mmCIF file of C-alpha atoms in Angstrom:
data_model
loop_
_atom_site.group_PDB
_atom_site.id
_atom_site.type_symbol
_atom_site.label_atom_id
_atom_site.label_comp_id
_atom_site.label_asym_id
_atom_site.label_seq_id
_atom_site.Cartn_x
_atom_site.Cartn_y
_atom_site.Cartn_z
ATOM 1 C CA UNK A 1 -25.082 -6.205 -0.004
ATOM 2 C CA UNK A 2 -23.012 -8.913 1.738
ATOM 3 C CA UNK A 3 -19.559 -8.884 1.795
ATOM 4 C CA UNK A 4 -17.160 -10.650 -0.049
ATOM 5 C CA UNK A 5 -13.309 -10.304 -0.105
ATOM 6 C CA UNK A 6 -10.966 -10.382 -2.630
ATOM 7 C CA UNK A 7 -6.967 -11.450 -2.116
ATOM 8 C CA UNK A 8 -4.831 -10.273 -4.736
ATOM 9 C CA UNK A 9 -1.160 -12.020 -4.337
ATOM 10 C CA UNK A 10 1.479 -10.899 -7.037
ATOM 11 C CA UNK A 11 4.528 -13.722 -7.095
ATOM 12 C CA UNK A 12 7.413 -13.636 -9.489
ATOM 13 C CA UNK A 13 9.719 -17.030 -8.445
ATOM 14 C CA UNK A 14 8.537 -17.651 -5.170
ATOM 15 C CA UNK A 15 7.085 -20.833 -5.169
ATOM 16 C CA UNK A 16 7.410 -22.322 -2.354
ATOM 17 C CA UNK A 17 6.645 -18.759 -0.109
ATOM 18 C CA UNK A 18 3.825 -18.316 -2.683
ATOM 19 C CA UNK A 19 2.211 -22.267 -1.628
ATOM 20 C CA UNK A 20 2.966 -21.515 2.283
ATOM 21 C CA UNK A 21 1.041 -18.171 1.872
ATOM 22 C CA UNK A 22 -1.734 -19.902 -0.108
ATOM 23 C CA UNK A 23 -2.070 -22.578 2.354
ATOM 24 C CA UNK A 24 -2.624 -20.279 5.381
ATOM 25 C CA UNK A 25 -5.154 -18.467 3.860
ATOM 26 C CA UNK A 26 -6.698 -21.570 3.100
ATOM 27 C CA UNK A 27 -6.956 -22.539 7.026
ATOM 28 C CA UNK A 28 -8.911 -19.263 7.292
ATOM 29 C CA UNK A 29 -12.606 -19.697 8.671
ATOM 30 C CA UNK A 30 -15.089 -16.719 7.588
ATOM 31 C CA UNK A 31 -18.418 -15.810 7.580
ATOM 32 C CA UNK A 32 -18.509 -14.008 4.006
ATOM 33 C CA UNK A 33 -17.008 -15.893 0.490
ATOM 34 C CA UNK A 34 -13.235 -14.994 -0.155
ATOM 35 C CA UNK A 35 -11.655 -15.624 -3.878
ATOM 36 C CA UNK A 36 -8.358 -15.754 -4.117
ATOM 37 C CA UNK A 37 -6.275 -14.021 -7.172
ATOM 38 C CA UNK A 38 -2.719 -14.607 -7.862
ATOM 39 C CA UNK A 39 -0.989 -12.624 -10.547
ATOM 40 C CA UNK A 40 2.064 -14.195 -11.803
ATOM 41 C CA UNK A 41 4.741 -11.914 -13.635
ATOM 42 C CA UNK A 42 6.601 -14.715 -15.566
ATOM 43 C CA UNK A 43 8.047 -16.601 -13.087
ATOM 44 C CA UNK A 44 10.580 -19.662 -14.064
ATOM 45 C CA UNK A 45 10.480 -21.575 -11.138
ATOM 46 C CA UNK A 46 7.217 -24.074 -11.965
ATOM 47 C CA UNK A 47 5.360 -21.450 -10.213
ATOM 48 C CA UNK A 48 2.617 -21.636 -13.033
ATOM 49 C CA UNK A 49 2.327 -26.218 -12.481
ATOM 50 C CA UNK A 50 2.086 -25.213 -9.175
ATOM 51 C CA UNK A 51 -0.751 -23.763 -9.345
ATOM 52 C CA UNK A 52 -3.016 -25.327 -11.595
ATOM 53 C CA UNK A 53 -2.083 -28.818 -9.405
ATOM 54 C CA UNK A 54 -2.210 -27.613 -6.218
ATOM 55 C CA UNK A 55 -4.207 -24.583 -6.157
ATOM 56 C CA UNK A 56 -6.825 -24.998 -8.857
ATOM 57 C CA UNK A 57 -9.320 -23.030 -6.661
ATOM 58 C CA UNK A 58 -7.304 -20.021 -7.055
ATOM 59 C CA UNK A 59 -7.622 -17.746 -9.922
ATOM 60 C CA UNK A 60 -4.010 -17.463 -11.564
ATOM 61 C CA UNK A 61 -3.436 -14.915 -13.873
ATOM 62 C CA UNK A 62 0.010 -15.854 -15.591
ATOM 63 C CA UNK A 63 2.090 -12.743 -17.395
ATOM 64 C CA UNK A 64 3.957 -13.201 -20.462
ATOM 65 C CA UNK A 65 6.118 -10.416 -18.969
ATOM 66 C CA UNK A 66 6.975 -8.928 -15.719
ATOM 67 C CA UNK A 67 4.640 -6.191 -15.536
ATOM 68 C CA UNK A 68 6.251 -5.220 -11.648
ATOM 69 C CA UNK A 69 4.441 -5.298 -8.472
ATOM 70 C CA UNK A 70 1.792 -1.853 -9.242
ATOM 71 C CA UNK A 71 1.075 -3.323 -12.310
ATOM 72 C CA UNK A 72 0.673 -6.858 -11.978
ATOM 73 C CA UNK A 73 -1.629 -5.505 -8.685
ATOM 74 C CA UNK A 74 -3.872 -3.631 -11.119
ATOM 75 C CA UNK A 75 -4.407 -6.859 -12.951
ATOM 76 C CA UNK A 76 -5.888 -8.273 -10.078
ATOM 77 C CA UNK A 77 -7.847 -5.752 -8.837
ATOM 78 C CA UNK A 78 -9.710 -5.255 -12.131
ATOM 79 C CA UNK A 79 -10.398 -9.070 -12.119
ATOM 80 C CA UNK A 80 -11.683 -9.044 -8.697
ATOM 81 C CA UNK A 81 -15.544 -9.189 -7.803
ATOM 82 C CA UNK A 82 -15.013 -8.143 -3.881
ATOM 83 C CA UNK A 83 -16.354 -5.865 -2.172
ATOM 84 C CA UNK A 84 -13.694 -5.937 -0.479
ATOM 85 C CA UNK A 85 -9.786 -6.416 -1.638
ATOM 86 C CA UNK A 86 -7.035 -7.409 0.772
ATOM 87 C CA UNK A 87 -3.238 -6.768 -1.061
ATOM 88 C CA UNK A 88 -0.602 -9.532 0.178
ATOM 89 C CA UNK A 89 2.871 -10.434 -0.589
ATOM 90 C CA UNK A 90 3.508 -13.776 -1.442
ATOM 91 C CA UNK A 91 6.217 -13.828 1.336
ATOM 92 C CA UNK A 92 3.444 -13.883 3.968
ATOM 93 C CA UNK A 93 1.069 -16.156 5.883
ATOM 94 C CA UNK A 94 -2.018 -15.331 7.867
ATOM 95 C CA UNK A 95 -2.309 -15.998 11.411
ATOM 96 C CA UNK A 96 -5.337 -17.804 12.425
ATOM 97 C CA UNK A 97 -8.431 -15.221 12.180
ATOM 98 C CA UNK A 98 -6.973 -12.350 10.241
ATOM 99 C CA UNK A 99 -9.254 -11.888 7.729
ATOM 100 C CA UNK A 100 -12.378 -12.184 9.479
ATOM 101 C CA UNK A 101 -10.856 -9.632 12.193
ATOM 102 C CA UNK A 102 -10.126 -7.128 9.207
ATOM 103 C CA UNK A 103 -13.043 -7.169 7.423
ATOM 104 C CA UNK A 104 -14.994 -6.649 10.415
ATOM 105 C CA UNK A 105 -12.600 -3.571 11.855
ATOM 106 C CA UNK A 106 -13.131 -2.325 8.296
ATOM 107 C CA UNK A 107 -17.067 -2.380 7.605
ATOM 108 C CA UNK A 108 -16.994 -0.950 11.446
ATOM 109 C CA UNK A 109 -14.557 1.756 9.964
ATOM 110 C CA UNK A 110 -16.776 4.884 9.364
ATOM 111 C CA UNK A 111 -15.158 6.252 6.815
ATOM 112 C CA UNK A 112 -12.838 4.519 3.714
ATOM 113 C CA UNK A 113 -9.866 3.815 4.798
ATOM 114 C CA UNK A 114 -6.469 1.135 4.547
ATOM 115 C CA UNK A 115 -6.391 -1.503 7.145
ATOM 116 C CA UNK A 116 -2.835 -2.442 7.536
ATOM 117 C CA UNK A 117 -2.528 -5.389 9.707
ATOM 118 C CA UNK A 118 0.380 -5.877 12.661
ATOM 119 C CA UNK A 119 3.238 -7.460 10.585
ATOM 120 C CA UNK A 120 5.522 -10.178 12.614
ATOM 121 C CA UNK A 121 9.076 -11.488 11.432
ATOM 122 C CA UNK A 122 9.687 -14.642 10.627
ATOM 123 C CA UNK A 123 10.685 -15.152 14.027
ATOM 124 C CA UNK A 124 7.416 -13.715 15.885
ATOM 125 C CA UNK A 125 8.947 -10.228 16.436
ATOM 126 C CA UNK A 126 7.563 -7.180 15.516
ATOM 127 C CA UNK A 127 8.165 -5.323 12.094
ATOM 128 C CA UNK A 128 7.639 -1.767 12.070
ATOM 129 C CA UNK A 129 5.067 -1.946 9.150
ATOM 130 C CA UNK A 130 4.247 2.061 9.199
ATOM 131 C CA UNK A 131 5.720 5.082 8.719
ATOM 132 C CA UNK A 132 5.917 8.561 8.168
ATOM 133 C CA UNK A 133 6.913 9.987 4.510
ATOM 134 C CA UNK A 134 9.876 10.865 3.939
ATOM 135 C CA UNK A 135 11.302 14.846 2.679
ATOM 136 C CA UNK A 136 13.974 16.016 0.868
ATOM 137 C CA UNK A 137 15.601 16.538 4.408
ATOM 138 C CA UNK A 138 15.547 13.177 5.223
ATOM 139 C CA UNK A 139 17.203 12.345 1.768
ATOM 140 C CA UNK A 140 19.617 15.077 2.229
ATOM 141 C CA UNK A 141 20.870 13.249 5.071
ATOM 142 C CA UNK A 142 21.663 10.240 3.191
ATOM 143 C CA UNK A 143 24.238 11.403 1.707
ATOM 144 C CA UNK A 144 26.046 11.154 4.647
ATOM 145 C CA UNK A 145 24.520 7.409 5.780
ATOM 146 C CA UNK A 146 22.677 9.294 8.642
ATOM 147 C CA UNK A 147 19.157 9.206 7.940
ATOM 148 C CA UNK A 148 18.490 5.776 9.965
ATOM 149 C CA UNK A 149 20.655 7.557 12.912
ATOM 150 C CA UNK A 150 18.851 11.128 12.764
ATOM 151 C CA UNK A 151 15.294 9.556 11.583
ATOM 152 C CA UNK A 152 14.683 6.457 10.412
ATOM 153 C CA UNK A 153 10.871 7.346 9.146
ATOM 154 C CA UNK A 154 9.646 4.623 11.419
ATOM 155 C CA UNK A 155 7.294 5.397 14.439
ATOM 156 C CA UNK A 156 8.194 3.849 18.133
ATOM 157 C CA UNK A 157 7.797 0.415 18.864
ATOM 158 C CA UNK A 158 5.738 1.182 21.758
ATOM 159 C CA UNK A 159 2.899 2.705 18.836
ATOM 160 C CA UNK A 160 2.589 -0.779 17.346
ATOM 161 C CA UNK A 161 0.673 -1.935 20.617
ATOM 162 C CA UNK A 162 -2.847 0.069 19.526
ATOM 163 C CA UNK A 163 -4.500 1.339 16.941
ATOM 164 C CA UNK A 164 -3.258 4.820 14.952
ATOM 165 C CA UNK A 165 -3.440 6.371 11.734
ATOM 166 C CA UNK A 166 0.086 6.430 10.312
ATOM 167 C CA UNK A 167 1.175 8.368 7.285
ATOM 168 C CA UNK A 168 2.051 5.085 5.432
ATOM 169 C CA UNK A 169 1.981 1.604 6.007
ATOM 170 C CA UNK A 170 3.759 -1.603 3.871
ATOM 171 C CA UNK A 171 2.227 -2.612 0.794
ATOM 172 C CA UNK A 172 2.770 -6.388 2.328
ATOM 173 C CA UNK A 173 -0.604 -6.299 3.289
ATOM 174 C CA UNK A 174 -3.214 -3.965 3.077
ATOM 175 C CA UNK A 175 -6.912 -4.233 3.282
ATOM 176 C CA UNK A 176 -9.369 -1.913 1.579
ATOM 177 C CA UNK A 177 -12.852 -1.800 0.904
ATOM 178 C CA UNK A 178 -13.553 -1.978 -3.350
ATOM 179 C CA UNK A 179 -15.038 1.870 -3.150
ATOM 180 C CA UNK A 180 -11.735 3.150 -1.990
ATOM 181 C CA UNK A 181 -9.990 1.044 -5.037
ATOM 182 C CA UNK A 182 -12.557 2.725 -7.360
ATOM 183 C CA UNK A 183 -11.740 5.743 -5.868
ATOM 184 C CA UNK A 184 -7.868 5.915 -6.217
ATOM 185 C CA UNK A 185 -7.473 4.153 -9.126
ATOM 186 C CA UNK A 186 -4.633 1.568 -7.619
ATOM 187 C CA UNK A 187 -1.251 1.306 -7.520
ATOM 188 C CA UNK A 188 0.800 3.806 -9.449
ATOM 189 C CA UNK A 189 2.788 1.726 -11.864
ATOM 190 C CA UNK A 190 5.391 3.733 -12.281
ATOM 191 C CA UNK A 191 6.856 3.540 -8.938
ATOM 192 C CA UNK A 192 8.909 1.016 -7.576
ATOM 193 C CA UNK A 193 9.469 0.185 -3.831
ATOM 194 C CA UNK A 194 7.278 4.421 -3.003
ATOM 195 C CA UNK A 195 3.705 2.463 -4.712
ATOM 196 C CA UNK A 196 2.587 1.839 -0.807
ATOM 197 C CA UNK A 197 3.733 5.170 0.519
ATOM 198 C CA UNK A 198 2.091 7.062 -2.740
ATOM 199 C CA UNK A 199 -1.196 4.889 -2.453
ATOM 200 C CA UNK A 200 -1.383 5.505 1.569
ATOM 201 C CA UNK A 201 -1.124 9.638 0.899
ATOM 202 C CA UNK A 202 -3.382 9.411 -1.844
ATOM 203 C CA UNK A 203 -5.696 8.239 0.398
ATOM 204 C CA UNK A 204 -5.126 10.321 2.378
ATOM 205 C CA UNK A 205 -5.133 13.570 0.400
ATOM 206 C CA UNK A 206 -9.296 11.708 -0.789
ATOM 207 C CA UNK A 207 -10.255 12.274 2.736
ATOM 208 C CA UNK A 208 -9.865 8.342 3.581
ATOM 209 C CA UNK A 209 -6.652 7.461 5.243
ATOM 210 C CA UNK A 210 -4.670 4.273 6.769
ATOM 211 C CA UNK A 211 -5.194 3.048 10.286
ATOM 212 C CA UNK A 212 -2.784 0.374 11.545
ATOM 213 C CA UNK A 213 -5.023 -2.176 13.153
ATOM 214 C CA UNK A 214 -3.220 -5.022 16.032
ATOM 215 C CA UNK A 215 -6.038 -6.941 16.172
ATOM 216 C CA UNK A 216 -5.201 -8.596 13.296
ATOM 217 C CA UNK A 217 -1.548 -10.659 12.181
ATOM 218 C CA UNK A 218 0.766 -11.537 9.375
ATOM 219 C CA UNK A 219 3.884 -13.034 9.140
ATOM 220 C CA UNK A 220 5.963 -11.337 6.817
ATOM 221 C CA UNK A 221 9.383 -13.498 5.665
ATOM 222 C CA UNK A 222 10.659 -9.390 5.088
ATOM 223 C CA UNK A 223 13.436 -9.729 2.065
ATOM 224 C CA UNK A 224 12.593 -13.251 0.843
ATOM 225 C CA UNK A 225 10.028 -12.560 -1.798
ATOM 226 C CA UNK A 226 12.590 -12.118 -4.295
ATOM 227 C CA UNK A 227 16.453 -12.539 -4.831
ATOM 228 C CA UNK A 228 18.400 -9.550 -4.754
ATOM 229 C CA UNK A 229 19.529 -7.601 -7.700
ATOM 230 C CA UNK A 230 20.785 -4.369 -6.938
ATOM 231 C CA UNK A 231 20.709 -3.045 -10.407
ATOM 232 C CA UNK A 232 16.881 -3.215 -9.725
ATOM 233 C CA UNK A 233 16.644 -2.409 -6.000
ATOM 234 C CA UNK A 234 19.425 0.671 -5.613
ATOM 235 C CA UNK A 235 18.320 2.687 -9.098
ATOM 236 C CA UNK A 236 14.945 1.916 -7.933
ATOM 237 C CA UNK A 237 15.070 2.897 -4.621
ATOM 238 C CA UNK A 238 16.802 6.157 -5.581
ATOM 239 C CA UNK A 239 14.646 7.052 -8.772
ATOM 240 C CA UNK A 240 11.206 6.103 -7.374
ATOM 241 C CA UNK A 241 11.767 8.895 -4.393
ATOM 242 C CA UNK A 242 11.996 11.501 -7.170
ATOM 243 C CA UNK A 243 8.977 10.290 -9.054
ATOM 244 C CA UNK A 244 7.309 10.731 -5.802
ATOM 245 C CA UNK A 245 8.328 13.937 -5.208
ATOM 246 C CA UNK A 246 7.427 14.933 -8.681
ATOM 247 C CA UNK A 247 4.057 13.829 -8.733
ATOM 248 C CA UNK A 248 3.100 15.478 -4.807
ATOM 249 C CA UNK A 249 6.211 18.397 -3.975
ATOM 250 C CA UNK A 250 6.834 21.480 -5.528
ATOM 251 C CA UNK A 251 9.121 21.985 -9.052
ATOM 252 C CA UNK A 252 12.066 23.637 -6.299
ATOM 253 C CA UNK A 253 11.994 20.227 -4.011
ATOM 254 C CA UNK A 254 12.198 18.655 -7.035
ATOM 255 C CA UNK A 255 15.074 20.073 -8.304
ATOM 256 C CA UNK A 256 16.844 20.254 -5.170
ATOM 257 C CA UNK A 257 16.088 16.112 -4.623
ATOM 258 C CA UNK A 258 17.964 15.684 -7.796
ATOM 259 C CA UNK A 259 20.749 17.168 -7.643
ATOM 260 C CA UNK A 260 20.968 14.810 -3.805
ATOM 261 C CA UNK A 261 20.191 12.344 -5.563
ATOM 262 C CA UNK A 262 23.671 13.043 -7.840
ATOM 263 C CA UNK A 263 25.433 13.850 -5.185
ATOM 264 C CA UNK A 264 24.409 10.384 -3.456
ATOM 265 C CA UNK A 265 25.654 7.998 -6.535
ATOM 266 C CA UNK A 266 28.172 10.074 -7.454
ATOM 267 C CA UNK A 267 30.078 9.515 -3.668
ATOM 268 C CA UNK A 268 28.729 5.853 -3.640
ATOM 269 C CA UNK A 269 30.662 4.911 -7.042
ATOM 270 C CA UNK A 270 33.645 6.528 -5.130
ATOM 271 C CA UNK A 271 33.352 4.555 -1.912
ATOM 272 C CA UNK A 272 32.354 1.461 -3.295
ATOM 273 C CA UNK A 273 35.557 1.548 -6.119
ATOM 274 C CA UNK A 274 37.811 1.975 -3.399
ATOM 275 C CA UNK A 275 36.219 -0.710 -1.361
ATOM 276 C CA UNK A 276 35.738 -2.933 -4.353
ATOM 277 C CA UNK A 277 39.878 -2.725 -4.875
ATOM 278 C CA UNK A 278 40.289 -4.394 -1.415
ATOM 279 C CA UNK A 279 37.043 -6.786 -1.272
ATOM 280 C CA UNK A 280 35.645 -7.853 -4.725
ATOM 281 C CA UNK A 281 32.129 -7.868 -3.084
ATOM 282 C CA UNK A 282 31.590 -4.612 -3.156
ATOM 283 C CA UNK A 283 31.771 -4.448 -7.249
ATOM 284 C CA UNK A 284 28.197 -5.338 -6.893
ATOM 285 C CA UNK A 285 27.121 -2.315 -5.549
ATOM 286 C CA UNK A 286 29.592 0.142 -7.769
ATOM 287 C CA UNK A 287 27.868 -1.395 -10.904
ATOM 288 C CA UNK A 288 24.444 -0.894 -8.989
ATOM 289 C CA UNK A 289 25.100 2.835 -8.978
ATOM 290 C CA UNK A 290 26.672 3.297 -12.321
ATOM 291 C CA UNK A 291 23.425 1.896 -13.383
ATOM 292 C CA UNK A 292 21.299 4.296 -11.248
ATOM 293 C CA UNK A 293 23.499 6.858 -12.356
ATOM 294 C CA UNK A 294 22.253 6.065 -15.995
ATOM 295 C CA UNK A 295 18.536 6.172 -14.980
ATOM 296 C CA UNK A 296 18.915 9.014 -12.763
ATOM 297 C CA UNK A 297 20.037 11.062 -16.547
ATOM 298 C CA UNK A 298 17.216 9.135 -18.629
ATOM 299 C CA UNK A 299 14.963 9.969 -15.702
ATOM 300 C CA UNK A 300 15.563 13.592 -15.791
ATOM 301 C CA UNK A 301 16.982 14.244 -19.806
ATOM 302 C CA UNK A 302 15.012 11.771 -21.472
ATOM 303 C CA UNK A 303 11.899 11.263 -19.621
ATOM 304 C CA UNK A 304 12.280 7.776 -18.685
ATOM 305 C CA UNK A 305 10.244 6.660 -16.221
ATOM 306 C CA UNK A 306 10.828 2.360 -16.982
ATOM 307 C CA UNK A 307 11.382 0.211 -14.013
ATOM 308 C CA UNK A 308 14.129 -1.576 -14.878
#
């Protein structure tokens, strides 16, 4: 059977990154047929005009909700026909001869396996795109705002120049053959800013694995997909590690990452009150952690495993 690819973009107010992205992987020149899915959650912005004027060749698939990033990916991987599916942010554009370069590394690819691409800044730089997953250690030492400092997770720049099979790479882009979709079931939807890290060990843990491939490039406009809201990122951020744990650690690690995890917004409502008293820019981040402080106790007393 010849191969075709599927691209499965999820946008949510990102219009004009979403049209940049679009028109890049229009420029793209391949030898098998690519369709192109985009799965809007709901956006505002004219995202959904945008489309059907400028991009009518694209399949859009336009939420009446936000069903967040795992979910709104599912959507699109169920609707794709590919034998192949490549998963990119709407905050990214394809250098010249990506995709061909990817789908060849990955029918080469012996086994199943995630293709992550080399990511570049905005300004041509490289971004660390892979990592290695994080333990209860590692969160332990956030409490103290020395986990970049002792280990930031990240492997050395000097990696980035070759091939390797990291223990994670960024869900920005990641290219997989349909089998190993079928196989894993896709994105967890419960899991909010760990859904990369917990698809890349699954994989892992089936026998199939990631492998970080140079040969290929994306630009990756890192933080400009969406506008900040810290009442989404920092509970998120916090609360997603735990449902992690949960679903691949032991019931101790578990209970000891919980009781971090208090320990962590209890001391960052502290710091950022006092900071907050001399610089009202720092209320931001108080209310951010009374909030994750609230989902951190529906998380563990009620079950609640929302997003938001």
């Amino acid at each position: 059977m010849s191969s075709r690819l599927s691209v499965i973009i999820v946008s949510y107010n990102v219009r004009e990154l979403l049209s940049n992205c679009l028109v890049s992987l229009r420029k793209e020149r391949t030898d098998f047929a690519v369709e192109i899915i985009v799965v809007d959650n709901c956006s505002t912005d004219g995202t959904d005009a945008m489309m059907h004027t400028d991009f009518s060749d694209v399949i859009f698939i336009g939420n009446g909700i936000n069903r967040g990033f795992s979910g709104a990916n599912n959507q699109g991987f169920e609707a794709a026909t590919g034998t192949h599916f490549f998963m990119l942010n709407p905050d990214t554009e394809v250098k010249p001869g990506a995709l061909q370069k990817l789908m060849d590394r990955c029918v080469k690819q012996e086994r199943l396996c995630i293709v992550g691409p080399k990511l570049l800044n905005s300004d041509g730089t490289l971004q660390r795109s892979a990592w290695k997953v994080e333990t209860v250690w590692h969160y332990f030492l956030d409490i103290f705002y020395l986990r970049t400092i002792v280990w930031s997770g990240l492997y050395p720049e000097k990696k980035f120049s070759r091939e390797f099979h990291p223990e994670a790479m960024s869900g920005a882009a990641l290219f997989f053959p349909q089998k190993l979709y079928k196989v894993l079931g896709g994105l967890d939807p419960v899991l909010f800013w760990m859904e990369d890290t917990d698809f890349c060990y699954r994989a892992e843990k089936a026998g199939a694995g990631c492998l970080f491939f140079p040969g290929a490039e994306v630009v990756h406009h890192v933080g400009q997909s969406a506008k900040q809201n810290l009442k989404v990122t920092i509970p998120n951020q916090l609360i997603s590690k735990l449902k992690f744990w949960r679903k691949h650690r032991s019931r101790f690690t578990v209970r000891v990452a919980k009781w971090i995890c208090f320990i962590i917004i209890i001391t960052r409502i502290a710091l950022f009150t006092l900071l907050a008293a001399a610089n009202g820019k720092y209320r931001a981040k108080r209310e951010a952690y009374i909030y994750a402080l609230n989902k951190w106790y529906r998380f563990f007393y009620m079950n609640d495993n929302s997003l938001l």
